[in-house]
Amino acid sequence: MDRVSSFDEPLKKLLGGATAKVMAEHLDLHTVGDLLHHYPRRYEERGKLTALADLPLDEHVTVVAQVADARILMFNNGRGKRLEVTLTDGSGRLQLVFFGHGVHKPHKELLPGRQAMFAGKVSVFNRKMQLAHPTYQLLDASDADEATEAVDAFAGRLLPIYPACKQLDSWRIAKAVDAVLPSAQDAVDPLPASLREGRGFTPLPEALLKVHRPQTKADIEDAKARLKWDEAFVLQVALARRRYADTQLPAAARRPVADGLLDAFDAKLPFTLTEGQEKVSKEIFDDLATEHPMHRLLQGEVGSGKTMVALRAMLAVVDAGGQAALLAPTEVLAQQHHRSITEMMGELAEGGMLGGSDHGTKVVLLTGSMGTAARRQALLDLVTGEAGIVIGTHALIEDKVQFHGLGLVVVDEQHRFGVEQRDALRSKGKQPPHLLVMTATPIPRTVAMTVFGDLETSVLDQLPAGRSPIASHVVPAKDKPHFLARAWERVREEVENGHQAYVVCPRIGDDAEEAEGKKGKAKKKAAEEDPEKRPPLAVLEIADELRRGALAGLTVEVLHGRMHPDEKDDVMRRFAAGDVGVLVATTVIEVGVNVPNATAMVIMDADRFGVSQLHQLRGRVGRGSAPGLCLLVSEAHEASPARARLSAVAATLDGFELSRIDLEQRREGDVLGQAQSGVRSSLRMLTVIDDEEVIAAAREEAVAIVAADPELEHLPELRTVLAALLDKDREEYLDKG
């Protein structure tokens, strides 16, 4: 077998069809290589397996124990048989139970004194812990001496416990690994020899043997160090090559012009830029002045002034003879950006109009729901170059939209756009335009290096002067209903003092959802029995309740994604103008809505939102001179992880700290792609939270290697491994960030 093909060998050839089918369907393992990279989750020594005294309820466990006694009981007038086996391991006792036809084999094998390994789900019956129909593997042999030897050998061994599934236990996976382990010798080693030797890493075949069949704990550490490095390094090489390829593309350099639009704009600013804004602007202007496209990620807390930095970059590009496009994820947000940018620019946004400025340019809005005449005019302004700045949704990407000379694309909230959309917009320029991606979701450094690794990163971490502090509190609606009543009183006080409030709900809600069919009734009954199963609170219902009850007499309006765009815009305008006291909304207000007079926010069912989302939502209040208040309403139990999450949000306003907590709770699956791309993350050993040093060091090495040999001509093994990692789906995922 040649070196690559043994890893590509389908599992069914070696393991048989049935096992291979379970592995493919339930563990997403298809080839020998997949199985060799399915690493043990942990290792146990006999006696360090879950002790019988410490068994967790409702969890799949693996225990090693001795049979104390076994007896068959009859029930149902002798028609039914039940085998009850009592186990002991010195720490406690556990009952096993087998029914019906499943009784015969264990009755013959599980004799008192026998030692075995058992796996199953822990349940309680008659106030005793039990495993019903566990799978088991005997550890003793037929003769007594051999039995002792087998147990002793097992006692001294590190036992790999694999990520398993109901259909396939850990030790069956271990047996399958034994069958493919000889192929580890054929592993293609991606690390250049000089790097491997320089850092003293174990060769890859040896690392695979050590991770699956360690003799000592030092073997495990050796293998982990090596395998983590491989993952970090291959991913960083992929990203470094992408960055390198971008530097080879041609772009028009856009240098700011003295006494142009940017200088006129700066002269009329009523405040000075923060130090952070100055620093980040310089990084952006330096990038714009080069003849290859800028690819920069601008991350900053809600309200740190990202839009101001992006607008100044757009004005500099217009000064240099180009056009700038700002792409927003929703129509509400595109309209909001258009409004705030034209307000900030004043007469400078009225180029070519009466009363406009000599330095001015046209700022046009382009969204899917615009009327035909307005749309036609906007398209005309773009193709003639009359409009220097266009703000819009994905409608900007349509074939009909032609630019006179697109120089800069600013993408707001990158994670909402796919790779196809980004590429389509880039292809609108005669040469690839410069790209600035903005996000208000704080991203830990390691995630920025991994997920957004093809972008250079700028961080705005100062809040502009004049932003007010936000007090956050958890409101335990179930344990202390009077707290919720007080929350509504606080909202009323804020509104009566001339301010405004948001109430956020996870769901829109409407009559169709509550259809009283069998399903509806069953859901209602389940919800009454178990509050966890009730549907999330809905905008339409809560707005109705508040108008009739706690907030009667105040102007309460709703805002959600199913409303007509004109209707949404009308509600937002009236809220911004102060004509609406309370806005009950879904998370459509999460990004970019800027109403400085809004001081209070109540988030209903707050435990149903993620940490980053709660932080984003909270950033909508306290945007003016009055202090903000955010109340997180939850029915979650005080000791639950959901409540712990809410307490963490209430305890700090530091988005980077919260993003770290968020990442620790969700682990890498969501962050690195399963959620975004449906592709299993290629990271199995590396954890983005804990391995910052590995990722940073791997990035440095990757940059140096790609700079010296961009096509990796002298590193064929690395090229082979990269090709396997970057199959089409994974490549698209990397593009999406």
mmCIF file of N, CA, C and O in Angstrom, residues 489-501 599-600 626-627 629:
data_model
loop_
_atom_site.group_PDB
_atom_site.id
_atom_site.type_symbol
_atom_site.label_atom_id
_atom_site.label_comp_id
_atom_site.label_asym_id
_atom_site.label_seq_id
_atom_site.Cartn_x
_atom_site.Cartn_y
_atom_site.Cartn_z
ATOM 1 N N GLU A 489 -41.737 48.213 37.192
ATOM 2 C CA GLU A 489 -41.826 49.552 37.832
ATOM 3 C C GLU A 489 -40.638 50.413 37.404
ATOM 4 O O GLU A 489 -40.772 51.601 37.122
ATOM 5 N N ARG A 490 -39.431 49.793 37.388
ATOM 6 C CA ARG A 490 -38.225 50.540 36.991
ATOM 7 C C ARG A 490 -38.344 51.040 35.552
ATOM 8 O O ARG A 490 -37.953 52.166 35.239
ATOM 9 N N VAL A 491 -38.910 50.190 34.675
ATOM 10 C CA VAL A 491 -39.083 50.597 33.270
ATOM 11 C C VAL A 491 -40.017 51.805 33.211
ATOM 12 O O VAL A 491 -39.742 52.802 32.540
ATOM 13 N N ARG A 492 -41.122 51.709 33.966
ATOM 14 C CA ARG A 492 -42.078 52.829 33.982
ATOM 15 C C ARG A 492 -41.401 54.109 34.480
ATOM 16 O O ARG A 492 -41.574 55.186 33.903
ATOM 17 N N GLU A 493 -40.591 53.987 35.539
ATOM 18 C CA GLU A 493 -39.885 55.176 36.078
ATOM 19 C C GLU A 493 -38.996 55.808 35.007
ATOM 20 O O GLU A 493 -38.977 57.029 34.835
ATOM 21 N N GLU A 494 -38.233 54.962 34.285
ATOM 22 C CA GLU A 494 -37.332 55.483 33.241
ATOM 23 C C GLU A 494 -38.128 56.252 32.186
ATOM 24 O O GLU A 494 -37.752 57.348 31.786
ATOM 25 N N VAL A 495 -39.247 55.637 31.736
ATOM 26 C CA VAL A 495 -40.035 56.269 30.667
ATOM 27 C C VAL A 495 -40.680 57.559 31.176
ATOM 28 O O VAL A 495 -40.704 58.576 30.482
ATOM 29 N N GLU A 496 -41.166 57.515 32.422
ATOM 30 C CA GLU A 496 -41.809 58.730 32.961
ATOM 31 C C GLU A 496 -40.796 59.844 33.198
ATOM 32 O O GLU A 496 -41.148 61.018 33.262
ATOM 33 N N ASN A 497 -39.511 59.470 33.318
ATOM 34 C CA ASN A 497 -38.459 60.492 33.449
ATOM 35 C C ASN A 497 -37.943 60.962 32.092
ATOM 36 O O ASN A 497 -36.873 61.565 31.985
ATOM 37 N N GLY A 498 -38.687 60.616 31.019
ATOM 38 C CA GLY A 498 -38.311 61.124 29.693
ATOM 39 C C GLY A 498 -37.392 60.212 28.895
ATOM 40 O O GLY A 498 -36.931 60.581 27.814
ATOM 41 N N HIS A 499 -37.101 59.012 29.430
ATOM 42 C CA HIS A 499 -36.224 58.090 28.681
ATOM 43 C C HIS A 499 -37.060 57.013 27.986
ATOM 44 O O HIS A 499 -38.281 57.056 28.014
ATOM 45 N N GLN A 500 -36.363 56.027 27.383
ATOM 46 C CA GLN A 500 -37.071 54.952 26.678
ATOM 47 C C GLN A 500 -36.490 53.601 27.053
ATOM 48 O O GLN A 500 -35.402 53.533 27.617
ATOM 49 N N ALA A 501 -37.242 52.544 26.705
ATOM 50 C CA ALA A 501 -36.797 51.196 27.113
ATOM 51 C C ALA A 501 -37.031 50.179 26.001
ATOM 52 O O ALA A 501 -37.956 50.318 25.194
ATOM 53 N N THR A 599 -32.528 54.019 27.900
ATOM 54 C CA THR A 599 -31.682 53.768 29.080
ATOM 55 C C THR A 599 -31.939 52.418 29.730
ATOM 56 O O THR A 599 -31.133 51.962 30.528
ATOM 57 N N ALA A 600 -33.085 51.780 29.420
ATOM 58 C CA ALA A 600 -33.394 50.516 30.110
ATOM 59 C C ALA A 600 -33.637 49.403 29.103
ATOM 60 O O ALA A 600 -34.199 49.640 28.034
ATOM 61 N N ALA A 626 -27.130 59.533 30.185
ATOM 62 C CA ALA A 626 -27.788 58.934 31.370
ATOM 63 C C ALA A 626 -27.341 57.482 31.530
ATOM 64 O O ALA A 626 -27.138 56.784 30.550
ATOM 65 N N PRO A 627 -27.188 57.007 32.797
ATOM 66 C CA PRO A 627 -26.731 55.623 33.008
ATOM 67 C C PRO A 627 -27.733 54.599 32.468
ATOM 68 O O PRO A 627 -28.935 54.850 32.432
ATOM 69 N N LEU A 629 -29.506 50.610 32.258
ATOM 70 C CA LEU A 629 -29.935 49.531 33.154
ATOM 71 C C LEU A 629 -30.325 48.340 32.288
ATOM 72 O O LEU A 629 -31.093 48.481 31.338
#
